[in-house]
Amino acid sequence: MQELHQRQEAVLRSLSDLSRRVYTLRSNLKKHTGKDPFDNDRKRKRGGNGGQKKGKNQAFSYTKPNKQSCETVVDFLARKFTYHTAQRWAELVSGGAVDVNGVTATGETVLKQNDLVEYHRNQADEPEVDRTFDIVHEDANILVVTKSGNIPVSEGGRYFKNTLVHVLRDHMTTRSASSTVTDSAAEELSAAHRLDKETSGLVVLGKNEPTLRFLGTAFANDNVRKEYTAVLQGEFKDVVVCKAPLLPLFQSSQAPANYSKLFPEMYKIRMCIDNQKGKQSHTEFEPVFSINGLTLCRVRLYSGRTHQIRVHACHIGHPVLGDKLYGKTDEEFLALTRGEVEPEFPPWGVVKRHLLHCSEMEFPLPGGERKVTKSSFFPQLGCIPGLSALVSAVGRPPSP
C-alpha cells in the first residue's frame, strides 16, 4: 500500500512538472507572437447536454426540451436563466451580447440541437461580492482557503466572474507575473466540493486534473471529516442527532399541488425530507453556548447532501439564523430575492447571510496522509448586528 501511495505521489509530481513546462512554453509563445497557441483548441471544445463551459464568455450547448420544441434564443435564455426577464434577455440579444455558433444572434434566431450559445457578459452586471479570502494551506497540488459569506464558489446563475474560483485564479496569475516562478495551476484551479454562497469557511481546491479527481472521489465517498459552526434560532442544551433522509424537492412527491408553478425558483433549489425516496443523511448538532434565544453550535456532518445542515436544522425546530430559504415562508423568500424587503429576523434585526461556517476539515492527500485545516467563525460573527452579546459572552472560539 505504501508503495502504491509513493507511485501516486510520483505521478502527481510528474504531471505538475509537465503542466508547469507547458505553461512556460505557452507564455513564451504568447509573449513573442502575441497569440495564445491553445485558443483555437479551446474554441473547438463544446461538449453537450447543456453543460456550461470555461472561458472568457459563458457558453452553453443547447438541448431541446422536447423533439417538437422550436425555441428562439430569447425563449431559451429566459427559460433557463430566470435571473433576467424575457424582456431583458431580448434587450441583451438585440444589443449583440449573444452569439449562436459564433454568429451574433437576433431575437428571431431559432435554436437547433447542440447549437453553441455564447453570452458576452459584462462583469459589471453581476451582483457585488466579498472577494476577501485567507490561504490556510497550499502545496503543489492543493489550495485550501477560507471564503467570506458573500461569494459563490463556482460560476452559475447570475455569477460568472464574481466567484471564488475566478478570484483565486486572478490571484495566482498576478502572483506568478510578479515572481520568477510561473504558476501553471491558475487556469486549472477548481473547487473539489460545494459550499453555498452565504456559507463562509474552508474550501478545498485542486490545482490539476489528477488531484481534482482524487479529491472529488474522497468527498463523494464521505472520506472527509467536516465540522461547521452555526448560530441556530432557539436555545437547547443537549446534543441533537438528525438522520432524516433528504431529496431535491423536484424529485419528491412532498411538494404541495401547483408548487412548481407558484414558486418555480424554490422548486428547483429546495431540498426536503422524504422518508420514502430520500438519501441517507446524518447530522449532529452540539450546543456550545446559548444566549438571547440563540445557540452557537458545533455541527458535524457524516454525509454530504445539498443544504443538509440547513434542512436538518429547520427539521429539528432550530433553523440557521439568517437562512432565507428554509427560515422564511415562500412568499417572504420571493420578496427577499426580488429586493422588495430587508432580510429581517426578529428580534435579532437584519441578518444579511445565514450564519453557517465550515470551521474544520480533514481530508486525504494523494500521498496517503491526511490533512487537517481549521478556520475561526468569530470574525464572521462580529460583522452581524445584534450578535455582540453572543460574541462577548463566548469570548473565544470553541476549543477543538
PDB file of N, CA, C and O in Angstrom, residues 62-71 76 79 111 113:
ATOM      1  N   TYR A  62     -26.851  23.766 -26.593  1.00  0.00           N
ATOM      2  CA  TYR A  62     -28.315  23.754 -26.479  1.00  0.00           C
ATOM      3  C   TYR A  62     -28.887  22.349 -26.647  1.00  0.00           C
ATOM      4  O   TYR A  62     -28.529  21.622 -27.574  1.00  0.00           O
ATOM      5  N   THR A  63     -29.777  21.980 -25.730  1.00  0.00           N
ATOM      6  CA  THR A  63     -30.515  20.730 -25.816  1.00  0.00           C
ATOM      7  C   THR A  63     -32.003  21.042 -25.825  1.00  0.00           C
ATOM      8  O   THR A  63     -32.499  21.748 -24.935  1.00  0.00           O
ATOM      9  N   LYS A  64     -32.724  20.539 -26.822  1.00  0.00           N
ATOM     10  CA  LYS A  64     -34.166  20.795 -26.911  1.00  0.00           C
ATOM     11  C   LYS A  64     -34.891  20.184 -25.714  1.00  0.00           C
ATOM     12  O   LYS A  64     -34.602  19.047 -25.325  1.00  0.00           O
ATOM     13  N   PRO A  65     -35.860  20.907 -25.127  1.00  0.00           N
ATOM     14  CA  PRO A  65     -36.638  20.320 -24.030  1.00  0.00           C
ATOM     15  C   PRO A  65     -37.509  19.158 -24.486  1.00  0.00           C
ATOM     16  O   PRO A  65     -37.832  18.266 -23.710  1.00  0.00           O
ATOM     17  N   ASN A  66     -37.900  19.155 -25.772  1.00  0.00           N
ATOM     18  CA  ASN A  66     -38.616  18.025 -26.373  1.00  0.00           C
ATOM     19  C   ASN A  66     -38.417  18.074 -27.880  1.00  0.00           C
ATOM     20  O   ASN A  66     -37.944  19.075 -28.430  1.00  0.00           O
ATOM     21  N   LYS A  67     -38.761  16.984 -28.567  1.00  0.00           N
ATOM     22  CA  LYS A  67     -38.479  16.868 -30.001  1.00  0.00           C
ATOM     23  C   LYS A  67     -39.204  17.917 -30.826  1.00  0.00           C
ATOM     24  O   LYS A  67     -38.728  18.359 -31.875  1.00  0.00           O
ATOM     25  N   GLN A  68     -40.393  18.314 -30.375  1.00  0.00           N
ATOM     26  CA  GLN A  68     -41.197  19.271 -31.141  1.00  0.00           C
ATOM     27  C   GLN A  68     -40.828  20.723 -30.841  1.00  0.00           C
ATOM     28  O   GLN A  68     -41.376  21.641 -31.448  1.00  0.00           O
ATOM     29  N   SER A  69     -39.916  20.923 -29.919  1.00  0.00           N
ATOM     30  CA  SER A  69     -39.599  22.270 -29.475  1.00  0.00           C
ATOM     31  C   SER A  69     -39.043  23.128 -30.610  1.00  0.00           C
ATOM     32  O   SER A  69     -38.264  22.661 -31.451  1.00  0.00           O
ATOM     33  N   CYS A  70     -39.457  24.398 -30.625  1.00  0.00           N
ATOM     34  CA  CYS A  70     -38.957  25.361 -31.612  1.00  0.00           C
ATOM     35  C   CYS A  70     -38.730  26.681 -30.865  1.00  0.00           C
ATOM     36  O   CYS A  70     -39.550  27.599 -30.915  1.00  0.00           O
ATOM     37  N   GLU A  71     -37.616  26.765 -30.149  1.00  0.00           N
ATOM     38  CA  GLU A  71     -37.330  27.914 -29.290  1.00  0.00           C
ATOM     39  C   GLU A  71     -36.422  28.921 -29.969  1.00  0.00           C
ATOM     40  O   GLU A  71     -35.453  28.555 -30.638  1.00  0.00           O
ATOM     41  N   PHE A  76     -35.100  30.467 -24.981  1.00  0.00           N
ATOM     42  CA  PHE A  76     -34.212  29.550 -24.261  1.00  0.00           C
ATOM     43  C   PHE A  76     -33.581  30.226 -23.052  1.00  0.00           C
ATOM     44  O   PHE A  76     -33.594  29.688 -21.936  1.00  0.00           O
ATOM     45  N   ARG A  79     -36.045  30.952 -20.274  1.00  0.00           N
ATOM     46  CA  ARG A  79     -36.476  29.728 -19.588  1.00  0.00           C
ATOM     47  C   ARG A  79     -35.371  29.170 -18.700  1.00  0.00           C
ATOM     48  O   ARG A  79     -35.616  28.748 -17.571  1.00  0.00           O
ATOM     49  N   LEU A 111     -33.134  28.104 -32.300  1.00  0.00           N
ATOM     50  CA  LEU A 111     -32.046  27.198 -31.943  1.00  0.00           C
ATOM     51  C   LEU A 111     -32.296  25.777 -32.432  1.00  0.00           C
ATOM     52  O   LEU A 111     -33.432  25.295 -32.428  1.00  0.00           O
ATOM     53  N   GLN A 113     -30.671  21.620 -32.147  1.00  0.00           N
ATOM     54  CA  GLN A 113     -29.988  20.745 -31.195  1.00  0.00           C
ATOM     55  C   GLN A 113     -28.469  20.928 -31.286  1.00  0.00           C
ATOM     56  O   GLN A 113     -27.893  20.951 -32.376  1.00  0.00           O
TER      57      GLN A 113
END
